[in-house]
């Protein structure tokens, strides 16, 4: 059996186990419902009666439609209230409707003839979406990477605790076992994320999302997928190493705290500073926050065309480095059964094993 075949067998076993896990199935359903809600909710929130500034007397059709009509002195005042967000739209004396990003459908439909529509800032993103989209990307990456990462760590610890790992290592190399677990977790997590992305786009269609919104959100979701894939592989190696450092499930929570913080802090940073372009630009190049920050910047229109490519390359380089560190800690602690192993001890033990293997080969 070659290395690739061994990795495939280990990964297939892990995938079969997880597909029968009720927690995995329920979490998938939850995230699908969440993605539908996140895409449909903005349309539902926009269904209230619009506030309209008018110059002079409002037409009877507008009054009958139940709109909140506010009389202003002149057209300049009407445009100023629209730009400041005090009203949703303005109806000028010549019948022109003035709006900021999109004309309110209830006002347009109330008029007897379709008026001329003037948009002051057609490229602006709705304020509700500016809050929901960063939260959407952040929650998806945080919960999925945390959930699947913990499952990888728990699987490794369980095999150590039951001493099954000794049988497995006798059949396949340690790195093959690690590669299989990381591959299985990545396939399941990426499959879940891809399904959520498809459902989110479908939810936008069902909610009546316009082509402008799809144009903004589509590239962000498309870039989120490769960012998530590479970012999860990086974190999966760390989770597997954490699982190998302990011998009991009870000790896993404390040992995994550093990795949990690595996942948690970027989530809070992106959601809290999504409105600060300078901070978001820095976060989009930090490997642990880039999978969330860069898609958000693409949605907001703040990223140049070359930036996601550069950020993805930097993330890939960081992933290679983290994989090396995680594999070394995993190998140095997997077969140790004398309590919790420190990272320093695991690092030294892996080096000692390598030197011993070289001496054996030389002899």
mmCIF file of C-alpha atoms in Angstrom:
data_model
loop_
_atom_site.group_PDB
_atom_site.id
_atom_site.type_symbol
_atom_site.label_atom_id
_atom_site.label_comp_id
_atom_site.label_asym_id
_atom_site.label_seq_id
_atom_site.Cartn_x
_atom_site.Cartn_y
_atom_site.Cartn_z
ATOM 1 C CA UNK A 1 0.000 0.000 0.000
ATOM 2 C CA UNK A 2 1.462 3.367 -1.027
ATOM 3 C CA UNK A 3 1.197 6.576 1.005
ATOM 4 C CA UNK A 4 -1.681 8.086 -0.968
ATOM 5 C CA UNK A 5 -3.751 4.918 -0.675
ATOM 6 C CA UNK A 6 -3.137 4.802 3.078
ATOM 7 C CA UNK A 7 -4.174 8.465 3.464
ATOM 8 C CA UNK A 8 -7.320 7.793 1.456
ATOM 9 C CA UNK A 9 -8.287 4.822 3.634
ATOM 10 C CA UNK A 10 -7.773 6.777 6.868
ATOM 11 C CA UNK A 11 -9.737 9.759 5.504
ATOM 12 C CA UNK A 12 -12.584 7.548 4.225
ATOM 13 C CA UNK A 13 -12.925 5.945 7.659
ATOM 14 C CA UNK A 14 -13.097 9.350 9.370
ATOM 15 C CA UNK A 15 -15.688 10.623 6.874
ATOM 16 C CA UNK A 16 -17.930 7.583 7.338
ATOM 17 C CA UNK A 17 -17.874 8.051 11.102
ATOM 18 C CA UNK A 18 -18.753 11.758 10.884
ATOM 19 C CA UNK A 19 -21.566 11.273 8.361
ATOM 20 C CA UNK A 20 -23.284 9.055 10.944
ATOM 21 C CA UNK A 21 -22.777 11.638 13.684
ATOM 22 C CA UNK A 22 -26.032 13.413 14.635
ATOM 23 C CA UNK A 23 -24.116 16.496 15.786
ATOM 24 C CA UNK A 24 -22.678 16.931 12.299
ATOM 25 C CA UNK A 25 -26.079 16.506 10.657
ATOM 26 C CA UNK A 26 -27.835 18.931 13.012
ATOM 27 C CA UNK A 27 -25.076 21.533 12.639
ATOM 28 C CA UNK A 28 -25.354 21.345 8.852
ATOM 29 C CA UNK A 29 -29.102 21.949 9.029
ATOM 30 C CA UNK A 30 -28.570 24.836 11.459
ATOM 31 C CA UNK A 31 -26.053 26.602 9.213
ATOM 32 C CA UNK A 32 -28.267 26.149 6.163
ATOM 33 C CA UNK A 33 -31.181 27.750 7.997
ATOM 34 C CA UNK A 34 -28.881 30.525 9.234
ATOM 35 C CA UNK A 35 -27.637 31.295 5.720
ATOM 36 C CA UNK A 36 -31.207 31.487 4.396
ATOM 37 C CA UNK A 37 -32.174 33.807 7.257
ATOM 38 C CA UNK A 38 -29.158 36.038 6.718
ATOM 39 C CA UNK A 39 -30.007 36.523 3.040
ATOM 40 C CA UNK A 40 -33.777 36.800 3.389
ATOM 41 C CA UNK A 41 -33.782 39.003 6.519
ATOM 42 C CA UNK A 42 -32.626 42.249 4.816
ATOM 43 C CA UNK A 43 -35.506 42.006 2.331
ATOM 44 C CA UNK A 44 -37.984 41.452 5.148
ATOM 45 C CA UNK A 45 -36.621 44.403 7.114
ATOM 46 C CA UNK A 46 -37.040 46.642 4.094
ATOM 47 C CA UNK A 47 -40.777 45.976 3.798
ATOM 48 C CA UNK A 48 -41.922 48.770 6.190
ATOM 49 C CA UNK A 49 -43.631 51.911 4.989
ATOM 50 C CA UNK A 50 -41.189 54.400 3.508
ATOM 51 C CA UNK A 51 -40.677 57.951 4.713
ATOM 52 C CA UNK A 52 -41.008 60.467 1.855
ATOM 53 C CA UNK A 53 -40.084 64.146 1.734
ATOM 54 C CA UNK A 54 -42.286 66.202 -0.611
ATOM 55 C CA UNK A 55 -42.144 69.758 -1.829
ATOM 56 C CA UNK A 56 -45.640 71.184 -1.650
ATOM 57 C CA UNK A 57 -48.723 69.012 -1.411
ATOM 58 C CA UNK A 58 -48.330 65.254 -1.639
ATOM 59 C CA UNK A 59 -50.343 63.503 -4.374
ATOM 60 C CA UNK A 60 -53.460 61.732 -3.139
ATOM 61 C CA UNK A 61 -52.097 58.349 -4.267
ATOM 62 C CA UNK A 62 -49.045 58.768 -2.034
ATOM 63 C CA UNK A 63 -51.164 59.722 0.971
ATOM 64 C CA UNK A 64 -53.542 56.822 0.381
ATOM 65 C CA UNK A 65 -50.644 54.353 0.268
ATOM 66 C CA UNK A 66 -49.956 54.967 3.974
ATOM 67 C CA UNK A 67 -46.471 56.417 3.461
ATOM 68 C CA UNK A 68 -44.882 58.684 6.056
ATOM 69 C CA UNK A 69 -45.012 62.026 4.212
ATOM 70 C CA UNK A 70 -42.904 64.990 5.369
ATOM 71 C CA UNK A 71 -43.207 68.397 3.781
ATOM 72 C CA UNK A 72 -39.981 70.317 3.086
ATOM 73 C CA UNK A 73 -39.281 73.827 1.859
ATOM 74 C CA UNK A 74 -37.630 73.112 -1.481
ATOM 75 C CA UNK A 75 -35.850 70.506 -3.631
ATOM 76 C CA UNK A 76 -32.455 71.190 -2.022
ATOM 77 C CA UNK A 77 -33.859 70.415 1.427
ATOM 78 C CA UNK A 78 -35.500 67.255 0.083
ATOM 79 C CA UNK A 79 -32.211 66.016 -1.418
ATOM 80 C CA UNK A 80 -30.363 66.869 1.802
ATOM 81 C CA UNK A 81 -32.760 64.764 3.896
ATOM 82 C CA UNK A 82 -32.341 61.825 1.523
ATOM 83 C CA UNK A 83 -28.544 62.096 1.631
ATOM 84 C CA UNK A 84 -28.540 62.371 5.460
ATOM 85 C CA UNK A 85 -30.789 59.317 5.825
ATOM 86 C CA UNK A 86 -33.647 61.244 7.433
ATOM 87 C CA UNK A 87 -36.080 59.993 4.780
ATOM 88 C CA UNK A 88 -36.068 57.046 2.384
ATOM 89 C CA UNK A 89 -36.876 59.135 -0.681
ATOM 90 C CA UNK A 90 -38.099 62.504 -1.863
ATOM 91 C CA UNK A 91 -40.849 63.371 -4.351
ATOM 92 C CA UNK A 92 -40.074 66.565 -6.256
ATOM 93 C CA UNK A 93 -42.552 68.937 -7.813
ATOM 94 C CA UNK A 94 -42.011 67.585 -11.326
ATOM 95 C CA UNK A 95 -42.733 64.012 -10.170
ATOM 96 C CA UNK A 96 -39.090 62.872 -9.922
ATOM 97 C CA UNK A 97 -38.306 60.441 -7.112
ATOM 98 C CA UNK A 98 -34.930 61.061 -5.437
ATOM 99 C CA UNK A 99 -33.356 58.165 -3.488
ATOM 100 C CA UNK A 100 -29.886 57.240 -2.229
ATOM 101 C CA UNK A 101 -29.276 53.641 -3.297
ATOM 102 C CA UNK A 102 -32.644 52.306 -4.496
ATOM 103 C CA UNK A 103 -36.090 53.790 -5.015
ATOM 104 C CA UNK A 104 -38.700 52.544 -2.476
ATOM 105 C CA UNK A 105 -41.051 50.232 -4.319
ATOM 106 C CA UNK A 106 -44.089 51.316 -2.283
ATOM 107 C CA UNK A 107 -43.614 54.939 -3.346
ATOM 108 C CA UNK A 108 -43.024 54.079 -6.999
ATOM 109 C CA UNK A 109 -46.040 51.758 -7.066
ATOM 110 C CA UNK A 110 -48.254 54.390 -5.415
ATOM 111 C CA UNK A 111 -47.754 56.890 -8.218
ATOM 112 C CA UNK A 112 -50.140 56.671 -11.136
ATOM 113 C CA UNK A 113 -47.327 56.733 -13.689
ATOM 114 C CA UNK A 114 -43.800 55.462 -13.236
ATOM 115 C CA UNK A 115 -41.680 58.522 -12.409
ATOM 116 C CA UNK A 116 -38.124 59.399 -13.347
ATOM 117 C CA UNK A 117 -35.798 57.972 -10.665
ATOM 118 C CA UNK A 118 -32.588 59.765 -9.680
ATOM 119 C CA UNK A 119 -30.112 57.812 -7.466
ATOM 120 C CA UNK A 120 -27.636 59.968 -5.585
ATOM 121 C CA UNK A 121 -25.302 57.075 -4.681
ATOM 122 C CA UNK A 122 -26.217 53.915 -6.618
ATOM 123 C CA UNK A 123 -22.999 52.085 -5.636
ATOM 124 C CA UNK A 124 -23.536 52.412 -1.872
ATOM 125 C CA UNK A 125 -24.157 49.259 0.197
ATOM 126 C CA UNK A 126 -27.191 49.059 2.437
ATOM 127 C CA UNK A 127 -26.363 49.687 6.119
ATOM 128 C CA UNK A 128 -28.095 46.475 7.190
ATOM 129 C CA UNK A 129 -25.920 44.421 4.858
ATOM 130 C CA UNK A 130 -22.777 46.185 6.079
ATOM 131 C CA UNK A 131 -23.535 44.719 9.516
ATOM 132 C CA UNK A 132 -24.910 41.311 8.496
ATOM 133 C CA UNK A 133 -22.327 40.273 5.883
ATOM 134 C CA UNK A 134 -19.210 40.523 8.144
ATOM 135 C CA UNK A 135 -21.152 38.730 10.877
ATOM 136 C CA UNK A 136 -22.214 36.056 8.387
ATOM 137 C CA UNK A 137 -18.680 35.318 7.176
ATOM 138 C CA UNK A 138 -17.277 35.530 10.704
ATOM 139 C CA UNK A 139 -19.837 33.206 12.279
ATOM 140 C CA UNK A 140 -19.561 30.629 9.525
ATOM 141 C CA UNK A 141 -15.756 30.440 9.671
ATOM 142 C CA UNK A 142 -15.656 30.567 13.487
ATOM 143 C CA UNK A 143 -18.243 27.891 14.216
ATOM 144 C CA UNK A 144 -17.333 25.511 11.386
ATOM 145 C CA UNK A 145 -13.589 25.623 12.055
ATOM 146 C CA UNK A 146 -14.143 25.339 15.806
ATOM 147 C CA UNK A 147 -16.624 22.474 15.512
ATOM 148 C CA UNK A 148 -14.636 20.394 13.027
ATOM 149 C CA UNK A 149 -11.345 21.256 14.720
ATOM 150 C CA UNK A 150 -12.615 20.004 18.075
ATOM 151 C CA UNK A 151 -13.844 16.831 16.408
ATOM 152 C CA UNK A 152 -10.372 16.202 14.980
ATOM 153 C CA UNK A 153 -8.777 16.775 18.382
ATOM 154 C CA UNK A 154 -11.342 14.567 20.139
ATOM 155 C CA UNK A 155 -10.785 11.784 17.608
ATOM 156 C CA UNK A 156 -7.024 11.846 18.199
ATOM 157 C CA UNK A 157 -7.424 11.921 21.997
ATOM 158 C CA UNK A 158 -9.973 9.102 21.945
ATOM 159 C CA UNK A 159 -7.594 6.893 19.970
ATOM 160 C CA UNK A 160 -4.832 7.624 22.459
ATOM 161 C CA UNK A 161 -7.077 7.031 25.466
ATOM 162 C CA UNK A 162 -8.269 3.656 24.129
ATOM 163 C CA UNK A 163 -4.743 2.810 22.885
ATOM 164 C CA UNK A 164 -6.154 2.170 19.409
ATOM 165 C CA UNK A 165 -3.506 4.537 18.081
ATOM 166 C CA UNK A 166 -0.783 1.970 18.879
ATOM 167 C CA UNK A 167 -2.456 -0.495 16.521
ATOM 168 C CA UNK A 168 -2.933 2.164 13.843
ATOM 169 C CA UNK A 169 0.676 3.346 14.022
ATOM 170 C CA UNK A 170 1.814 -0.251 13.640
ATOM 171 C CA UNK A 171 -0.036 -0.349 10.314
ATOM 172 C CA UNK A 172 0.533 3.139 8.866
ATOM 173 C CA UNK A 173 3.123 5.892 9.496
ATOM 174 C CA UNK A 174 2.197 8.633 11.974
ATOM 175 C CA UNK A 175 2.206 11.350 9.303
ATOM 176 C CA UNK A 176 -0.154 9.298 7.137
ATOM 177 C CA UNK A 177 -2.562 9.071 10.072
ATOM 178 C CA UNK A 178 -2.335 12.847 10.552
ATOM 179 C CA UNK A 179 -2.809 13.538 6.830
ATOM 180 C CA UNK A 180 -5.888 11.301 6.714
ATOM 181 C CA UNK A 181 -7.545 13.044 9.649
ATOM 182 C CA UNK A 182 -6.805 16.518 8.275
ATOM 183 C CA UNK A 183 -8.039 15.510 4.808
ATOM 184 C CA UNK A 184 -11.290 14.050 6.174
ATOM 185 C CA UNK A 185 -12.008 17.106 8.317
ATOM 186 C CA UNK A 186 -11.242 19.444 5.425
ATOM 187 C CA UNK A 187 -13.481 17.569 2.974
ATOM 188 C CA UNK A 188 -16.420 17.593 5.403
ATOM 189 C CA UNK A 189 -15.946 21.226 6.448
ATOM 190 C CA UNK A 190 -15.444 22.483 2.885
ATOM 191 C CA UNK A 191 -18.436 20.490 1.673
ATOM 192 C CA UNK A 192 -20.570 22.086 4.366
ATOM 193 C CA UNK A 193 -19.304 25.570 3.513
ATOM 194 C CA UNK A 194 -19.871 25.064 -0.221
ATOM 195 C CA UNK A 195 -23.432 23.898 0.455
ATOM 196 C CA UNK A 196 -24.052 26.948 2.663
ATOM 197 C CA UNK A 197 -22.742 29.243 -0.100
ATOM 198 C CA UNK A 198 -25.100 27.704 -2.656
ATOM 199 C CA UNK A 199 -28.062 27.965 -0.285
ATOM 200 C CA UNK A 200 -27.182 31.588 0.579
ATOM 201 C CA UNK A 201 -27.154 32.593 -3.084
ATOM 202 C CA UNK A 202 -30.414 30.720 -3.638
ATOM 203 C CA UNK A 203 -31.904 32.524 -0.629
ATOM 204 C CA UNK A 204 -30.999 35.852 -2.195
ATOM 205 C CA UNK A 205 -32.791 34.819 -5.381
ATOM 206 C CA UNK A 206 -35.866 33.698 -3.464
ATOM 207 C CA UNK A 207 -35.898 36.936 -1.454
ATOM 208 C CA UNK A 208 -35.906 38.906 -4.677
ATOM 209 C CA UNK A 209 -32.320 40.110 -4.399
ATOM 210 C CA UNK A 210 -31.371 42.374 -7.266
ATOM 211 C CA UNK A 211 -28.451 41.842 -9.604
ATOM 212 C CA UNK A 212 -26.496 44.634 -7.897
ATOM 213 C CA UNK A 213 -26.469 42.814 -4.579
ATOM 214 C CA UNK A 214 -25.530 39.547 -6.243
ATOM 215 C CA UNK A 215 -22.721 41.332 -8.061
ATOM 216 C CA UNK A 216 -21.354 42.560 -4.719
ATOM 217 C CA UNK A 217 -21.843 39.375 -2.705
ATOM 218 C CA UNK A 218 -21.050 36.811 -5.420
ATOM 219 C CA UNK A 219 -17.271 37.507 -5.666
ATOM 220 C CA UNK A 220 -16.992 37.671 -1.857
ATOM 221 C CA UNK A 221 -18.553 34.213 -1.483
ATOM 222 C CA UNK A 222 -16.463 32.826 -4.357
ATOM 223 C CA UNK A 223 -13.232 34.025 -2.689
ATOM 224 C CA UNK A 224 -14.400 32.884 0.742
ATOM 225 C CA UNK A 225 -14.349 29.242 -0.389
ATOM 226 C CA UNK A 226 -10.588 28.957 -1.186
ATOM 227 C CA UNK A 227 -9.722 31.145 1.803
ATOM 228 C CA UNK A 228 -11.732 28.854 4.055
ATOM 229 C CA UNK A 229 -10.189 25.717 2.526
ATOM 230 C CA UNK A 230 -6.579 26.786 3.088
ATOM 231 C CA UNK A 231 -7.318 28.415 6.450
ATOM 232 C CA UNK A 232 -9.040 25.302 7.752
ATOM 233 C CA UNK A 233 -6.142 23.053 6.735
ATOM 234 C CA UNK A 234 -3.851 25.322 8.740
ATOM 235 C CA UNK A 235 -6.065 25.131 11.821
ATOM 236 C CA UNK A 236 -6.749 21.386 11.429
ATOM 237 C CA UNK A 237 -3.061 20.590 11.845
ATOM 238 C CA UNK A 238 -3.007 22.548 15.095
ATOM 239 C CA UNK A 239 -6.151 20.822 16.367
ATOM 240 C CA UNK A 240 -4.680 17.383 15.635
ATOM 241 C CA UNK A 241 -1.488 18.338 17.489
ATOM 242 C CA UNK A 242 -3.520 19.539 20.490
ATOM 243 C CA UNK A 243 -5.427 16.249 20.556
ATOM 244 C CA UNK A 244 -2.136 14.326 20.615
ATOM 245 C CA UNK A 245 -0.789 16.334 23.570
ATOM 246 C CA UNK A 246 -3.329 14.896 26.042
ATOM 247 C CA UNK A 247 -4.397 11.393 27.014
ATOM 248 C CA UNK A 248 -7.907 12.113 28.309
ATOM 249 C CA UNK A 249 -10.903 13.925 26.869
ATOM 250 C CA UNK A 250 -11.206 15.848 30.154
ATOM 251 C CA UNK A 251 -7.840 17.530 29.536
ATOM 252 C CA UNK A 252 -8.630 18.595 25.988
ATOM 253 C CA UNK A 253 -10.416 21.828 26.895
ATOM 254 C CA UNK A 254 -7.420 23.315 28.677
ATOM 255 C CA UNK A 255 -4.886 22.134 26.108
ATOM 256 C CA UNK A 256 -6.934 23.517 23.196
ATOM 257 C CA UNK A 257 -7.410 26.989 24.691
ATOM 258 C CA UNK A 258 -4.564 28.606 22.633
ATOM 259 C CA UNK A 259 -6.052 27.283 19.387
ATOM 260 C CA UNK A 260 -9.543 28.363 20.428
ATOM 261 C CA UNK A 261 -8.232 31.892 20.990
ATOM 262 C CA UNK A 262 -6.588 31.824 17.551
ATOM 263 C CA UNK A 263 -10.061 31.180 16.100
ATOM 264 C CA UNK A 264 -12.042 33.430 18.464
ATOM 265 C CA UNK A 265 -9.971 36.638 18.369
ATOM 266 C CA UNK A 266 -10.063 37.077 14.553
ATOM 267 C CA UNK A 267 -13.843 36.555 14.635
ATOM 268 C CA UNK A 268 -14.331 39.392 17.119
ATOM 269 C CA UNK A 269 -11.777 41.589 15.339
ATOM 270 C CA UNK A 270 -13.525 41.323 11.961
ATOM 271 C CA UNK A 271 -17.035 41.830 13.339
ATOM 272 C CA UNK A 272 -16.011 44.770 15.552
ATOM 273 C CA UNK A 273 -13.792 46.609 13.038
ATOM 274 C CA UNK A 274 -15.632 45.808 9.796
ATOM 275 C CA UNK A 275 -16.340 49.533 9.375
ATOM 276 C CA UNK A 276 -12.677 50.583 9.742
ATOM 277 C CA UNK A 277 -10.911 50.225 6.352
ATOM 278 C CA UNK A 278 -7.395 50.574 7.825
ATOM 279 C CA UNK A 279 -7.863 47.837 10.421
ATOM 280 C CA UNK A 280 -9.625 45.555 7.939
ATOM 281 C CA UNK A 281 -6.758 45.920 5.474
ATOM 282 C CA UNK A 282 -4.304 44.715 8.128
ATOM 283 C CA UNK A 283 -6.601 41.855 9.182
ATOM 284 C CA UNK A 284 -6.959 40.714 5.568
ATOM 285 C CA UNK A 285 -3.223 39.908 5.488
ATOM 286 C CA UNK A 286 -2.993 38.234 8.917
ATOM 287 C CA UNK A 287 -3.257 34.464 8.181
ATOM 288 C CA UNK A 288 -5.710 33.636 10.970
ATOM 289 C CA UNK A 289 -8.132 36.481 10.128
ATOM 290 C CA UNK A 290 -7.651 36.676 6.340
ATOM 291 C CA UNK A 291 -10.280 33.966 5.526
ATOM 292 C CA UNK A 292 -12.950 36.296 6.925
ATOM 293 C CA UNK A 293 -11.500 39.793 6.509
ATOM 294 C CA UNK A 294 -10.611 39.610 2.803
ATOM 295 C CA UNK A 295 -14.081 38.445 1.602
ATOM 296 C CA UNK A 296 -15.644 41.211 3.705
ATOM 297 C CA UNK A 297 -13.366 43.807 2.073
ATOM 298 C CA UNK A 298 -14.298 42.448 -1.357
ATOM 299 C CA UNK A 299 -17.983 42.849 -0.500
ATOM 300 C CA UNK A 300 -17.404 46.399 0.710
ATOM 301 C CA UNK A 301 -15.451 47.227 -2.450
ATOM 302 C CA UNK A 302 -12.318 48.262 -0.520
ATOM 303 C CA UNK A 303 -9.905 45.670 -1.986
ATOM 304 C CA UNK A 304 -7.947 46.028 -5.214
ATOM 305 C CA UNK A 305 -8.017 43.165 -7.700
ATOM 306 C CA UNK A 306 -4.549 41.884 -6.760
ATOM 307 C CA UNK A 307 -5.099 41.922 -2.991
ATOM 308 C CA UNK A 308 -7.073 38.657 -2.570
ATOM 309 C CA UNK A 309 -4.423 36.836 -4.627
ATOM 310 C CA UNK A 310 -1.592 38.228 -2.502
ATOM 311 C CA UNK A 311 -3.466 37.458 0.714
ATOM 312 C CA UNK A 312 -4.217 33.904 -0.423
ATOM 313 C CA UNK A 313 -0.563 33.277 -1.302
ATOM 314 C CA UNK A 314 0.502 34.576 2.104
ATOM 315 C CA UNK A 315 -2.102 32.362 3.779
ATOM 316 C CA UNK A 316 -0.862 29.322 1.833
ATOM 317 C CA UNK A 317 2.734 29.991 2.893
ATOM 318 C CA UNK A 318 1.648 30.308 6.531
ATOM 319 C CA UNK A 319 -0.320 27.063 6.200
ATOM 320 C CA UNK A 320 2.766 25.173 5.020
ATOM 321 C CA UNK A 321 4.722 26.462 8.020
ATOM 322 C CA UNK A 322 1.933 25.610 10.476
ATOM 323 C CA UNK A 323 1.558 22.139 8.943
ATOM 324 C CA UNK A 324 5.255 21.506 9.608
ATOM 325 C CA UNK A 325 4.922 22.630 13.234
ATOM 326 C CA UNK A 326 1.682 20.715 13.791
ATOM 327 C CA UNK A 327 3.072 17.516 12.267
ATOM 328 C CA UNK A 328 6.174 17.690 14.436
ATOM 329 C CA UNK A 329 4.158 18.189 17.637
ATOM 330 C CA UNK A 330 1.767 15.423 16.577
ATOM 331 C CA UNK A 331 4.560 12.928 15.949
ATOM 332 C CA UNK A 332 6.381 13.854 19.133
ATOM 333 C CA UNK A 333 3.371 13.380 21.414
ATOM 334 C CA UNK A 334 1.080 10.801 19.805
ATOM 335 C CA UNK A 335 2.671 7.747 21.453
ATOM 336 C CA UNK A 336 3.395 9.373 24.818
ATOM 337 C CA UNK A 337 1.059 8.026 27.517
ATOM 338 C CA UNK A 338 2.489 9.600 30.668
ATOM 339 C CA UNK A 339 -0.074 12.382 31.094
ATOM 340 C CA UNK A 340 -0.333 15.697 29.278
ATOM 341 C CA UNK A 341 2.664 16.468 27.083
ATOM 342 C CA UNK A 342 4.022 19.988 26.794
ATOM 343 C CA UNK A 343 4.722 21.424 23.356
ATOM 344 C CA UNK A 344 8.431 21.737 24.183
ATOM 345 C CA UNK A 345 8.625 18.069 25.194
ATOM 346 C CA UNK A 346 6.780 16.991 22.045
ATOM 347 C CA UNK A 347 9.116 19.081 19.907
ATOM 348 C CA UNK A 348 12.220 17.578 21.551
ATOM 349 C CA UNK A 349 10.843 14.038 21.390
ATOM 350 C CA UNK A 350 10.216 14.337 17.646
ATOM 351 C CA UNK A 351 13.814 15.480 17.135
ATOM 352 C CA UNK A 352 15.100 12.591 19.229
ATOM 353 C CA UNK A 353 13.050 10.128 17.185
ATOM 354 C CA UNK A 354 14.402 11.587 13.943
ATOM 355 C CA UNK A 355 17.998 11.236 15.114
ATOM 356 C CA UNK A 356 17.333 7.676 16.270
ATOM 357 C CA UNK A 357 15.855 6.810 12.856
ATOM 358 C CA UNK A 358 18.933 8.251 11.132
ATOM 359 C CA UNK A 359 21.238 6.197 13.342
ATOM 360 C CA UNK A 360 19.214 3.049 12.609
ATOM 361 C CA UNK A 361 19.395 3.702 8.882
ATOM 362 C CA UNK A 362 23.164 4.263 9.090
ATOM 363 C CA UNK A 363 23.687 1.025 11.006
#
